[in-house]
Structures are given as structure tokens and as C-alpha cells.
PDB file of C-alpha atoms in Angstrom:
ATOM      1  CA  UNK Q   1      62.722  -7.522 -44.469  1.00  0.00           C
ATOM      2  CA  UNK Q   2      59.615  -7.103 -42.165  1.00  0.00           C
ATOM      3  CA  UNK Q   3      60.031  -3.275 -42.208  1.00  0.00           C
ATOM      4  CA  UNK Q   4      60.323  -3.319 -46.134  1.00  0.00           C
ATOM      5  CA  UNK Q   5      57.076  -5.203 -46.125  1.00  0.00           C
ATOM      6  CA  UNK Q   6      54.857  -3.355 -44.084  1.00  0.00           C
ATOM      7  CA  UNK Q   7      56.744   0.161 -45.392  1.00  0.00           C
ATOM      8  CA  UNK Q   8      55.312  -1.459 -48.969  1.00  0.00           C
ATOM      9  CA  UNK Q   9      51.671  -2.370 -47.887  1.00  0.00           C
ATOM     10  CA  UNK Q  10      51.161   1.212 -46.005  1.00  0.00           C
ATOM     11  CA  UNK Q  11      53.047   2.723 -48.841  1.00  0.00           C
ATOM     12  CA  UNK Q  12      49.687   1.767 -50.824  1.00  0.00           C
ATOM     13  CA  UNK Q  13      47.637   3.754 -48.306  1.00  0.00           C
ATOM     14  CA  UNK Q  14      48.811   7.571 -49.013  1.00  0.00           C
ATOM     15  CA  UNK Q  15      51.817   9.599 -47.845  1.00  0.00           C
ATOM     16  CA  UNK Q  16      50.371  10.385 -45.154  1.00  0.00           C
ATOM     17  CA  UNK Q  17      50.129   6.664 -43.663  1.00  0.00           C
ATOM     18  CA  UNK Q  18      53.339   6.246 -44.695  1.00  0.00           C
ATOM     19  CA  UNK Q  19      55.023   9.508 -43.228  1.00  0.00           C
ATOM     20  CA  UNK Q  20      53.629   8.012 -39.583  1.00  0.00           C
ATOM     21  CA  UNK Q  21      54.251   4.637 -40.211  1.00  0.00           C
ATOM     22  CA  UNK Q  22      58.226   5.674 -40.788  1.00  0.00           C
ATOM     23  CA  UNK Q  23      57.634   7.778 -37.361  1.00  0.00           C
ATOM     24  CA  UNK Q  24      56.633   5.617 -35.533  1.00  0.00           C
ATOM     25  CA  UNK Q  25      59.311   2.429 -36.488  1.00  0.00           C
ATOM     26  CA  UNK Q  26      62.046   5.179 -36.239  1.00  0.00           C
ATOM     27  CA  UNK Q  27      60.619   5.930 -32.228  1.00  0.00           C
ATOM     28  CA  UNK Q  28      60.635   1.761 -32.000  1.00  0.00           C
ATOM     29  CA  UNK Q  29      64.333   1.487 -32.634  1.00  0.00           C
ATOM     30  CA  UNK Q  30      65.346   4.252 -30.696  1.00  0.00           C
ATOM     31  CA  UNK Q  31      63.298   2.779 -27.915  1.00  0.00           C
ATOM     32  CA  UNK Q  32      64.295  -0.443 -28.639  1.00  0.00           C
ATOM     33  CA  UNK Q  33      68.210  -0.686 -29.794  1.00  0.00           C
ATOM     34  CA  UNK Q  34      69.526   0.421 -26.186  1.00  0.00           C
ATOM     35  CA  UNK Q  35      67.802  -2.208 -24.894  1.00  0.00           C
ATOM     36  CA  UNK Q  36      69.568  -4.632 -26.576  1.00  0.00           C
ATOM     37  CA  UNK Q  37      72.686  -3.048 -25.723  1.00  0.00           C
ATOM     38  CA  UNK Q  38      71.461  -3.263 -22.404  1.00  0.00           C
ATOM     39  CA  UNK Q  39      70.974  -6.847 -22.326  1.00  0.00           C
ATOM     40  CA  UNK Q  40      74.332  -7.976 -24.262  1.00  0.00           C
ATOM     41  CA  UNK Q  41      76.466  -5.563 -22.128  1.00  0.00           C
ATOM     42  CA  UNK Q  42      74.779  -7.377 -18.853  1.00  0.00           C
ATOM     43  CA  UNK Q  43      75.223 -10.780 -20.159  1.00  0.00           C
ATOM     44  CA  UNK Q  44      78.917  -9.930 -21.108  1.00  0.00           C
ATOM     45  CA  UNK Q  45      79.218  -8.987 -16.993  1.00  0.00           C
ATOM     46  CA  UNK Q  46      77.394 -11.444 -15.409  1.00  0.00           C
ATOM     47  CA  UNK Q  47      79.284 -14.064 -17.350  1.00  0.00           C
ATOM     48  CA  UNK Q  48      82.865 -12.402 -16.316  1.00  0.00           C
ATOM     49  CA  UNK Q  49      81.637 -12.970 -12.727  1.00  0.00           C
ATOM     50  CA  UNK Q  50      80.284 -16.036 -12.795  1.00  0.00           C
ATOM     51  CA  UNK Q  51      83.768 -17.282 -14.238  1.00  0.00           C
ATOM     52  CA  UNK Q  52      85.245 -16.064 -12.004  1.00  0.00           C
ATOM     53  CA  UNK Q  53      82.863 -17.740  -9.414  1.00  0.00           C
ATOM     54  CA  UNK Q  54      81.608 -14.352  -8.361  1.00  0.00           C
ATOM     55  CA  UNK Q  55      77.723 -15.497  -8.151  1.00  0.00           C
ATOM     56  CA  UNK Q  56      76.612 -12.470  -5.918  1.00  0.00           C
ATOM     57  CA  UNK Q  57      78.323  -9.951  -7.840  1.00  0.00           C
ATOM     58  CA  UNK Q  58      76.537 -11.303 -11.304  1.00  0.00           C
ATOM     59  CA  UNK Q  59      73.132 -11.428  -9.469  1.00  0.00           C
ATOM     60  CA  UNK Q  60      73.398  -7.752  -8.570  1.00  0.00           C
ATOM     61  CA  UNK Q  61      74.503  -6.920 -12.328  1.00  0.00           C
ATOM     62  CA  UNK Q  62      71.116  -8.540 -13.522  1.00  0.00           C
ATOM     63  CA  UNK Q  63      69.223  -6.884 -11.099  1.00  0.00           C
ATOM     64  CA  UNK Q  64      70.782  -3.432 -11.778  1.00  0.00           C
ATOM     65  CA  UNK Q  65      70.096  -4.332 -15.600  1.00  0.00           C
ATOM     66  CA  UNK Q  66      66.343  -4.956 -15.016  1.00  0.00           C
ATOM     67  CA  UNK Q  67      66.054  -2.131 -13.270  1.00  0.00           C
ATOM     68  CA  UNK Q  68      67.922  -0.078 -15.593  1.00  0.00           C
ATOM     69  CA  UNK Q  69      65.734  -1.645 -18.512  1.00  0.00           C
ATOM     70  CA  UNK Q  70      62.006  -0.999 -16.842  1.00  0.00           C
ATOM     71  CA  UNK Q  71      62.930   2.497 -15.880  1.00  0.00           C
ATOM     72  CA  UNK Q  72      64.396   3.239 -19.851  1.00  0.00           C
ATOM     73  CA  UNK Q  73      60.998   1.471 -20.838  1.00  0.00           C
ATOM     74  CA  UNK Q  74      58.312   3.237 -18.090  1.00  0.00           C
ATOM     75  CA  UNK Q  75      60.212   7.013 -20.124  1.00  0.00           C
ATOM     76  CA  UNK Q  76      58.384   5.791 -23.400  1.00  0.00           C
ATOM     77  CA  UNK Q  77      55.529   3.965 -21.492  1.00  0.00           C
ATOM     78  CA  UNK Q  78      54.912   7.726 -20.816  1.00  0.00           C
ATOM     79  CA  UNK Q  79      55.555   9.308 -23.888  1.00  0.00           C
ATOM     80  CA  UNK Q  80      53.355   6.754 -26.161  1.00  0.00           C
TER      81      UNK Q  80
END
């Protein structure tokens, strides 16, 4: 709904601010859905291990997933 919404108010500014407005949300979800992938595949693991009472194992997973995360985020920190 939100993307609908501001697609319809820039839509009233031109083609032109609507041509870069759809650029730049399509960059946001490619930035963005792997991220959230990210984040449900580590809570998947560090839930498996801490079942399985595996605490040190889990904190390593979260740490490798922030890790993994900032250093996916710093690429478009650079290209923005």
C-alpha cells in the first residue's frame, strides 16, 4: 500500500519524478529483501542450537549474521 501511495503522489509530479522514484524503491528492495533473508535464515539457526542447548554455537551464528549484514549494507552505503 505505502508504495502505491507515494508512486500516486509523485505520479502527480511528471514522468520524470516518477521514473526515479520507481529507481530508487526498486534499488531499496534489492538492498533490502536479502536482508531479511538474512535475518530469518539466522533466527531459524540460532534457534536449532539453542534447542539443542548449543548456546556458543548460536552466539557465533548471530555474530557471523551481523557481520554478514553490515558488510552487505557498507556495498550500498558506498554506492548511494
Amino acid at each position: 500500500w505505502s508504495f502505491m501511495i507515494i508512486m500516486m503522489i509523485v505520479g502527480q509530479l511528471g514522468e520524470q519524478a516518477a521514473a526515479a522514484t520507481t529507481l530508487a524503491l526498486g534499488v531499496n528492495i534489492i538492498a533490502f529483501i536479502p536482508l531479511v533473508g538474512l535475518g530469518t535464515a539466522v533466527g531459524v539457526l540460532v534457534g536449532k542450537y539453542l534447542v539443542t542447548e548449543e548456546r556458543d554455537t548460536a552466539r557465533r551464528i548471530v555474530f557471523s549474521g551481523l557481520l554478514i549484514g553490515i558488510a552487505y549494507s557498507l556495498i550500498y552505503v558506498v554506492l548511494y
